[in-house]
């Protein structure tokens, strides 16, 4: 891994520091993120409700709200249907809570990932028929199959689609969409909505915002439950910019005194201090335990978790989550180790394409991400069952996996996703053709340097780190996509008392020392770099991110080691 430190002319940095009214360190961090004017600085550091765009900037929003109000007036049953990942589950739970508080008749349906997948099937149609549903609203998912849309329409059900993925099939053609009477809310396809990077749950929030606006209801409650939308937004790894920053900051703040009883219990179970909760805590601890049920069992339980108030039922749901999470970890590890053995026999692969009849389709996405990040190459993993291959695809900057798949989408039963992450379902009879197409396209993708680059923001001597400085740095949070955690560099560092932990000892924790300063450290996915030969006698150069950790009664500083040499 190569390190790249951005440098500035000293006079320019001094000038910008004066213009921003910020220290040279904070000014450097802002400039590194493309924030180069006083106005941009103020907007970035002081995000609030003013950053929330008018939901009626979506072209169809007025018609969508009119149809929902009609359902309320006629006491029609509304069914909200969501994807089985954390983003979809969160959006469904939020909409159900918000719309029920207005007195409308709402139910929800989350498909079983393994047995149903996404799409209209007999189970769903029976569910809608039994409830005499008249309005069907999707969250974080589209229905782009003509036959499936007609099935709903022929059952007398109107369709509202809320999604944030790139579109294919029926929804690509606006005329066809209009003919079928579908109303779509999607920032990716909207010409007038400014934030193209909303999560699926973020789009659900925009819909709730518009509904409350037209009902003349008090919007305070929309923000009181923003922690639900925040969890979906963080889990879906969307850019931490624009109104997403406010959604995440508000949601994290809500967790200090959350109105969701289940969240209080899960935070306590995970031993997270709600006063110091971060996007990393959401992404690495909370979201995976929610995702586990969807990957192994039934995501509908997680919607119940957000809605449920009964203590006994909540404890039962949490026990189910814990059970599913253990199974998920075991299955992921089995597949990951199998793949690692195969990859070690390959010579500098440009991509990975592998398939198996043994793999659990619910967990290959996580493994796919881990392999892609580790080797910095595109990865396609396919689980084959009952004559179909279910694929998870992850790619890297410069290789748009969505567009590569789109050129053969006529051979796919289902297909969707983003530029760097996609999934598809394909009949086994076409699997060879798809494999050939992907191999040809990915083999042609020549990159000058497959080595990953670690971008470093500034030199920062760990001896000068204190709580005041870290609080200053954290004004740039929340960190994530398009606003990465700040990385700092220092040298002449000794490691002390390191212990490895995690599956296959992937991680390490311990201490570092520079002169008389000793600080706690943790290094994720760096356990393999610990060498026994005179390791503790050597001095190292490190790249790190300083973070707050919760002690028994106070916060202390810990360094998250990103790399060392």
XYZ file of C-alpha atoms in Angstrom:
565
model
C 0.000 0.000 0.000
C 1.437 3.381 -0.972
C 0.901 6.509 1.123
C 0.090 9.857 -0.413
C 0.309 13.091 1.609
C -1.307 16.192 0.127
C 0.857 19.287 0.456
C 0.066 22.995 0.167
C 2.045 26.148 -0.304
C 2.561 27.546 3.209
C 1.374 31.056 2.253
C -1.799 29.590 0.690
C -2.518 27.545 3.824
C -1.978 30.587 6.060
C -4.292 32.663 3.836
C -7.055 30.011 3.896
C -6.721 29.556 7.653
C -7.287 33.294 8.083
C -10.225 33.280 5.623
C -11.927 30.299 7.296
C -11.240 31.494 10.836
C -9.901 28.007 11.605
C -6.568 26.524 12.689
C -4.064 25.446 10.028
C -4.790 21.789 10.814
C -8.574 22.120 10.422
C -8.098 24.304 7.319
C -5.891 21.611 5.779
C -8.531 18.931 6.506
C -11.233 21.101 4.916
C -9.142 21.830 1.817
C -8.372 18.112 1.448
C -12.141 17.569 1.178
C -12.601 20.202 -1.527
C -14.051 22.746 0.896
C -12.249 25.879 -0.197
C -14.492 28.893 0.535
C -15.811 30.478 3.728
C -19.383 29.723 2.596
C -18.637 26.029 2.000
C -16.887 25.801 5.378
C -19.893 27.243 7.209
C -22.331 24.906 5.419
C -20.138 21.834 6.036
C -19.431 22.451 9.723
C -22.887 23.723 10.666
C -25.323 21.370 8.920
C -28.916 21.723 10.186
C -32.545 21.491 9.041
C -31.904 24.220 6.479
C -29.922 21.633 4.492
C -33.021 19.458 4.034
C -34.326 19.983 0.496
C -38.005 20.483 -0.291
C -39.436 16.977 -0.925
C -41.709 18.387 -3.622
C -38.643 18.902 -5.811
C -39.298 15.263 -6.772
C -41.431 15.433 -9.922
C -44.073 12.914 -8.776
C -44.223 13.795 -5.087
C -47.449 15.835 -5.274
C -49.267 12.974 -7.040
C -47.826 10.423 -4.616
C -49.073 12.333 -1.571
C -52.484 12.859 -3.183
C -52.782 9.072 -3.678
C -51.796 8.406 -0.056
C -54.295 10.998 1.214
C -56.979 9.331 -0.907
C -56.116 5.987 0.749
C -56.471 7.648 4.140
C -59.805 9.245 3.256
C -61.239 5.968 1.886
C -59.721 3.880 4.704
C -57.858 1.743 2.156
C -55.194 -0.711 3.243
C -51.658 0.452 2.404
C -48.864 -2.136 2.265
C -45.249 -0.985 2.420
C -42.832 -3.426 0.813
C -39.083 -3.139 1.426
C -35.753 -4.656 0.585
C -34.366 -7.106 3.133
C -31.187 -5.175 3.908
C -30.778 -2.632 6.732
C -31.504 0.327 4.446
C -34.812 -1.131 3.242
C -35.840 -2.395 6.681
C -35.131 0.993 8.286
C -37.097 2.865 5.624
C -40.082 0.526 5.985
C -40.092 0.775 9.805
C -39.874 4.581 9.673
C -42.698 4.941 7.133
C -44.948 2.525 9.019
C -44.433 4.454 12.282
C -44.944 7.871 10.650
C -48.007 6.966 8.581
C -49.688 5.077 11.435
C -49.291 8.161 13.615
C -51.482 9.975 11.075
C -54.173 7.316 11.574
C -53.801 5.548 8.206
C -54.258 1.797 7.777
C -50.756 0.464 7.095
C -49.142 -2.967 7.018
C -45.743 -4.068 5.732
C -44.031 -6.956 3.968
C -40.333 -7.843 3.797
C -39.523 -10.809 1.542
C -37.391 -13.697 2.779
C -34.000 -13.306 1.076
C -33.328 -17.029 0.703
C -36.794 -18.407 -0.103
C -38.370 -15.496 -1.975
C -35.821 -12.921 -3.093
C -37.013 -9.566 -4.373
C -40.051 -9.628 -6.639
C -43.758 -10.360 -6.776
C -44.484 -13.967 -5.774
C -47.417 -16.046 -4.562
C -46.701 -15.348 -0.885
C -46.808 -11.600 -1.461
C -49.917 -11.737 -3.650
C -51.705 -13.841 -1.027
C -50.640 -11.367 1.669
C -52.043 -8.439 -0.354
C -55.238 -10.309 -1.206
C -55.974 -11.299 2.406
C -55.588 -7.700 3.506
C -57.526 -6.299 0.564
C -54.620 -3.920 -0.153
C -55.287 -1.034 -2.535
C -51.955 0.796 -2.404
C -48.488 -0.777 -2.622
C -45.447 1.347 -1.706
C -41.891 0.070 -2.150
C -38.871 1.190 -0.136
C -35.289 0.782 -1.405
C -36.444 -1.448 -4.231
C -38.072 -1.215 -7.655
C -40.388 -3.469 -9.585
C -39.099 -3.261 -13.132
C -40.711 -6.397 -14.520
C -43.732 -5.704 -16.756
C -45.551 -8.935 -15.821
C -45.188 -8.335 -12.097
C -46.561 -4.807 -12.392
C -49.556 -6.119 -14.332
C -50.162 -8.751 -11.633
C -50.553 -5.992 -9.061
C -52.559 -3.745 -11.367
C -54.938 -6.574 -12.284
C -55.533 -7.094 -8.565
C -56.717 -3.477 -8.319
C -53.592 -2.262 -6.538
C -51.908 1.081 -7.261
C -48.115 1.233 -7.136
C -45.760 3.849 -5.675
C -42.058 3.069 -6.026
C -39.467 4.748 -3.800
C -35.892 3.747 -4.545
C -32.381 5.111 -4.992
C -30.790 2.546 -7.303
C -30.076 3.049 -10.984
C -33.028 1.869 -13.067
C -33.427 -0.794 -15.720
C -36.415 -2.411 -17.437
C -39.830 -0.744 -17.345
C -38.702 2.129 -15.127
C -36.037 3.221 -17.638
C -38.817 4.154 -20.047
C -40.796 7.083 -18.635
C -43.568 6.656 -21.212
C -44.045 3.004 -20.279
C -43.987 3.929 -16.601
C -46.725 6.507 -17.236
C -48.846 4.069 -19.263
C -48.714 1.543 -16.429
C -49.725 4.235 -13.919
C -46.661 3.847 -11.692
C -45.545 6.758 -9.526
C -41.783 6.775 -8.857
C -39.702 8.734 -6.358
C -36.009 8.203 -7.100
C -33.191 10.773 -6.793
C -31.128 8.914 -9.412
C -33.773 9.457 -12.105
C -35.117 12.822 -10.912
C -34.112 15.828 -13.019
C -35.055 18.340 -10.328
C -34.068 16.803 -6.975
C -30.557 18.060 -6.087
C -29.251 15.271 -3.798
C -28.614 12.209 -5.963
C -26.998 10.328 -3.075
C -29.910 9.643 -0.727
C -30.162 6.134 0.707
C -33.353 4.119 0.290
C -34.362 5.006 3.844
C -33.457 8.631 3.079
C -36.016 8.584 0.245
C -38.560 7.146 2.713
C -37.864 10.146 4.965
C -38.515 12.513 2.041
C -41.856 10.806 1.419
C -42.828 11.113 5.099
C -41.755 14.779 5.048
C -44.040 15.459 2.073
C -46.978 13.573 3.617
C -46.708 15.536 6.883
C -46.426 18.780 4.921
C -49.693 18.170 3.061
C -51.463 16.845 6.166
C -50.406 19.983 8.024
C -49.017 17.755 10.788
C -46.263 18.681 13.247
C -42.947 17.658 11.666
C -41.067 17.438 14.955
C -41.846 13.727 15.139
C -40.113 13.160 11.773
C -36.858 14.314 13.364
C -37.492 12.567 16.690
C -37.219 9.222 14.868
C -34.311 10.201 12.600
C -32.079 7.578 14.251
C -33.934 4.909 12.233
C -33.169 6.697 8.939
C -29.589 7.319 10.084
C -28.974 3.586 10.590
C -30.184 2.794 7.066
C -28.167 5.673 5.598
C -24.919 4.627 7.288
C -25.453 0.938 6.462
C -25.930 1.701 2.766
C -22.592 3.570 2.582
C -23.858 6.671 0.768
C -21.775 9.879 0.607
C -21.593 11.771 3.912
C -22.386 15.034 2.142
C -25.372 17.317 1.458
C -28.486 16.533 3.539
C -27.078 13.107 4.406
C -24.764 14.902 6.860
C -27.705 16.359 8.741
C -29.602 13.034 8.710
C -26.611 11.237 10.231
C -25.673 13.923 12.769
C -29.275 14.249 13.947
C -29.735 10.469 14.085
C -26.556 9.906 16.096
C -27.596 12.645 18.507
C -31.045 11.028 18.888
C -29.426 7.795 20.073
C -28.435 9.507 23.312
C -32.142 9.462 24.266
C -33.737 7.314 21.573
C -37.497 6.855 21.436
C -36.964 3.351 19.983
C -37.040 0.972 22.952
C -35.308 -1.797 20.997
C -32.367 0.463 20.157
C -31.805 1.180 23.873
C -31.538 -2.566 24.489
C -29.270 -3.317 21.513
C -26.883 -0.453 22.385
C -26.704 -1.806 25.941
C -26.121 -5.376 24.670
C -23.275 -4.194 22.394
C -21.773 -2.154 25.282
C -21.723 1.057 23.216
C -21.774 4.398 25.017
C -24.637 6.345 23.350
C -22.927 9.648 24.263
C -19.978 8.713 22.055
C -21.613 6.662 19.309
C -20.133 7.046 15.795
C -20.835 5.961 12.241
C -18.216 3.221 12.763
C -20.268 1.805 15.648
C -23.336 1.769 13.397
C -21.514 0.259 10.412
C -19.478 -2.377 12.229
C -21.685 -3.403 15.163
C -25.338 -2.327 14.923
C -26.032 -2.737 11.175
C -24.496 -6.254 10.940
C -26.634 -7.603 13.776
C -29.750 -6.251 12.000
C -28.547 -7.583 8.656
C -27.908 -11.053 10.056
C -31.614 -11.920 10.309
C -32.197 -10.905 6.695
C -29.229 -12.911 5.491
C -30.021 -16.041 7.487
C -33.712 -15.852 8.376
C -36.445 -13.229 8.116
C -35.910 -9.463 7.987
C -39.527 -8.740 8.917
C -38.530 -9.408 12.531
C -36.182 -6.398 12.382
C -39.055 -4.098 11.365
C -40.894 -5.450 14.418
C -37.797 -4.621 16.473
C -38.095 -0.920 15.551
C -41.856 -0.826 16.133
C -42.301 -3.154 19.116
C -42.807 -1.751 22.649
C -43.348 -5.005 24.558
C -40.217 -5.910 26.552
C -40.649 -9.686 26.353
C -41.152 -9.615 22.570
C -38.165 -7.287 22.154
C -35.889 -9.605 24.140
C -37.067 -12.518 21.976
C -36.211 -10.573 18.800
C -32.761 -9.660 20.146
C -32.084 -13.329 20.988
C -33.042 -14.235 17.402
C -30.671 -11.548 16.118
C -27.817 -12.870 18.246
C -28.445 -16.434 17.060
C -28.559 -15.374 13.398
C -25.421 -13.276 13.817
C -23.438 -16.268 15.097
C -24.585 -18.372 12.150
C -23.774 -15.529 9.719
C -20.234 -15.185 11.070
C -19.637 -18.936 10.813
C -20.927 -19.141 7.219
C -19.005 -16.050 6.128
C -15.795 -17.405 7.602
C -16.239 -20.771 5.880
C -16.710 -19.130 2.465
C -13.955 -16.563 3.044
C -11.378 -19.225 3.985
C -12.346 -21.347 0.976
C -11.890 -18.369 -1.347
C -8.588 -17.354 0.219
C -7.184 -20.837 -0.452
C -8.193 -20.578 -4.123
C -6.945 -17.012 -4.533
C -3.502 -17.920 -3.130
C -3.093 -20.271 -6.102
C -3.743 -17.441 -8.580
C -1.021 -15.104 -9.821
C -1.972 -11.421 -9.318
C -5.596 -11.787 -10.494
C -7.283 -8.765 -12.099
C -10.678 -9.943 -10.843
C -12.347 -12.858 -9.047
C -15.266 -14.788 -10.530
C -16.247 -17.860 -8.525
C -19.401 -19.913 -8.015
C -20.577 -22.755 -5.781
C -23.624 -24.854 -4.961
C -22.556 -24.948 -1.291
C -22.558 -21.229 -0.507
C -25.380 -19.543 1.391
C -26.708 -16.764 -0.850
C -27.424 -14.531 2.138
C -23.794 -14.062 3.175
C -21.800 -13.948 -0.074
C -22.240 -10.162 -0.338
C -20.215 -9.531 2.826
C -17.486 -11.946 1.723
C -17.508 -10.295 -1.693
C -16.813 -6.903 -0.100
C -14.028 -8.240 2.116
C -12.208 -9.897 -0.800
C -12.626 -6.872 -3.075
C -11.270 -4.477 -0.422
C -8.348 -6.746 0.471
C -7.133 -7.313 -3.100
C -8.440 -4.066 -4.644
C -10.073 -5.928 -7.544
C -13.649 -6.590 -8.769
C -15.235 -9.691 -7.227
C -18.283 -11.666 -8.427
C -19.518 -14.541 -6.244
C -22.462 -16.723 -7.255
C -24.493 -19.109 -5.128
C -26.283 -21.734 -7.255
C -29.519 -23.309 -6.068
C -32.619 -24.806 -7.732
C -31.449 -23.999 -11.255
C -30.592 -20.338 -10.570
C -27.443 -18.431 -9.717
C -27.741 -15.554 -7.236
C -24.778 -13.184 -7.528
C -23.173 -10.463 -5.453
C -20.746 -8.149 -7.240
C -18.325 -5.582 -5.827
C -16.014 -3.412 -7.858
C -13.391 -0.684 -7.468
C -12.997 2.895 -8.666
C -12.719 3.067 -12.447
C -14.586 -0.196 -13.136
C -18.355 0.263 -13.329
C -19.785 -3.186 -12.644
C -23.381 -1.961 -13.106
C -22.739 -0.907 -16.713
C -20.847 -4.126 -17.473
C -23.835 -6.170 -16.279
C -26.392 -3.906 -17.921
C -25.120 -4.892 -21.366
C -26.317 -8.480 -20.696
C -29.343 -7.627 -18.538
C -31.668 -9.287 -21.089
C -30.259 -12.645 -19.918
C -30.840 -11.877 -16.226
C -33.988 -12.660 -14.261
C -33.267 -9.769 -11.913
C -30.582 -7.158 -11.762
C -29.916 -3.956 -9.821
C -27.459 -1.932 -7.837
C -24.907 0.868 -8.099
C -21.716 1.566 -10.062
C -19.505 -0.331 -7.618
C -21.971 -2.811 -6.073
C -24.612 -4.874 -7.853
C -26.478 -8.133 -7.701
C -28.311 -10.357 -10.144
C -30.321 -13.551 -10.468
C -29.728 -15.687 -13.558
C -31.036 -18.991 -14.845
C -28.311 -21.642 -14.727
C -28.657 -22.146 -18.496
C -27.333 -18.610 -19.090
C -24.666 -18.710 -16.381
C -21.877 -19.786 -18.752
C -22.716 -16.939 -21.129
C -22.718 -14.392 -18.301
C -19.431 -15.755 -16.975
C -17.810 -15.471 -20.416
C -19.058 -11.891 -20.835
C -17.768 -10.808 -17.411
C -14.390 -12.472 -17.903
C -13.919 -10.759 -21.272
C -14.885 -7.328 -19.984
C -12.954 -7.504 -16.707
C -9.807 -9.005 -18.273
C -9.589 -5.955 -20.557
C -9.615 -3.551 -17.612
C -5.935 -2.705 -17.329
C -4.993 -0.545 -14.395
C -1.545 0.992 -14.208
C -1.210 0.293 -10.525
C -3.268 -2.223 -8.560
C -1.606 -1.084 -5.354
C -4.036 0.673 -3.050
C -3.359 4.262 -2.060
C -3.746 5.442 1.525
C -4.384 9.177 1.502
C -2.832 11.053 4.430
C -4.198 14.409 5.560
C -1.306 15.756 7.602
C 1.633 15.067 9.904
C 0.441 15.085 13.507
C 2.802 14.217 16.335
C 0.977 11.896 18.759
C 2.700 13.676 21.674
C 0.567 16.746 20.920
C -2.744 14.898 20.753
C -5.263 15.914 23.395
C -9.028 15.881 23.853
C -9.444 19.496 22.766
C -7.646 18.847 19.475
C -9.658 15.680 18.843
C -12.940 17.487 19.534
C -11.834 20.051 16.925
C -11.092 17.325 14.376
C -14.440 15.651 15.061
C -16.278 18.805 13.996
C -15.769 17.419 10.473
C -17.727 14.251 11.333
C -19.740 12.211 10.474
C -17.090 10.373 8.497
C -17.677 7.958 5.668
C -17.930 7.926 1.870
C -16.772 11.268 0.342
C -15.770 12.452 3.826
C -13.284 9.849 4.949
C -11.892 9.664 8.466
C -8.880 11.993 8.667
C -5.594 10.101 8.453
C -2.473 11.438 10.152
C 1.163 10.402 9.954
C 3.864 10.201 12.598
C 7.280 8.547 12.925
C 9.708 7.150 15.548
C 6.923 5.036 17.038
C 7.382 1.874 19.127
C 4.646 -0.762 19.463
C 4.032 -2.218 22.926
C 2.161 -5.270 24.273
C 0.212 -6.098 21.105
C -2.289 -8.949 21.066
C -4.063 -10.273 17.991
C -7.793 -10.992 17.980
C -10.747 -11.727 15.707
C -11.300 -14.499 13.152
C -7.888 -15.818 12.002
C -6.280 -13.169 14.254
C -7.064 -10.525 11.637
C -6.807 -7.566 14.033
C -4.545 -6.364 16.823
C -4.719 -4.087 19.861
C -2.195 -2.741 22.347
C -0.177 0.455 22.757
C 2.306 2.707 20.980
C 4.967 4.922 22.521
C 6.731 8.031 21.306
C 9.246 9.391 23.785
C 7.203 9.628 27.009
C 3.714 9.447 25.444
C 1.920 6.079 25.466
C -1.442 5.705 23.710
C -3.832 2.786 23.214
C -4.097 1.512 19.603
C -6.204 -0.856 17.514
C -5.380 -2.124 14.026
C -8.108 -3.720 11.935
C -7.082 -6.268 9.270
C -3.403 -5.652 10.048
C -2.686 -8.691 12.243
C -0.720 -10.306 9.396
C 1.849 -7.459 9.486
C 3.078 -8.190 13.018
C 6.512 -9.751 12.694
C 8.092 -11.526 15.646
C 11.712 -10.808 14.655
C 12.834 -7.814 16.796
C 9.422 -6.208 16.187
C 9.246 -4.397 19.529
C 12.792 -3.023 19.202
C 12.091 -1.326 15.876
C 10.753 2.184 15.298
C 7.898 2.631 12.836
C 6.218 5.292 10.772
C 2.427 5.032 11.193
C -0.757 6.326 9.573
C -3.550 6.616 12.095
C -6.939 8.119 12.906
C -7.433 9.340 16.495
C -10.786 8.369 18.024
C -12.524 8.670 21.360
C -13.162 5.474 23.315
C -15.436 5.235 26.327
C -13.862 4.401 29.668
C -15.708 3.663 32.905
C -16.396 7.312 33.625
C -14.766 9.320 30.840
C -13.516 9.322 27.250
C -9.927 8.497 26.347
C -7.993 8.766 23.073
C -7.203 5.681 21.009
C -5.385 5.503 17.669
C -6.924 3.474 14.879
C -3.831 2.308 12.977
C -4.412 2.325 9.200
C -0.911 1.148 8.179
C 2.695 1.135 9.409
C 6.170 0.615 8.017
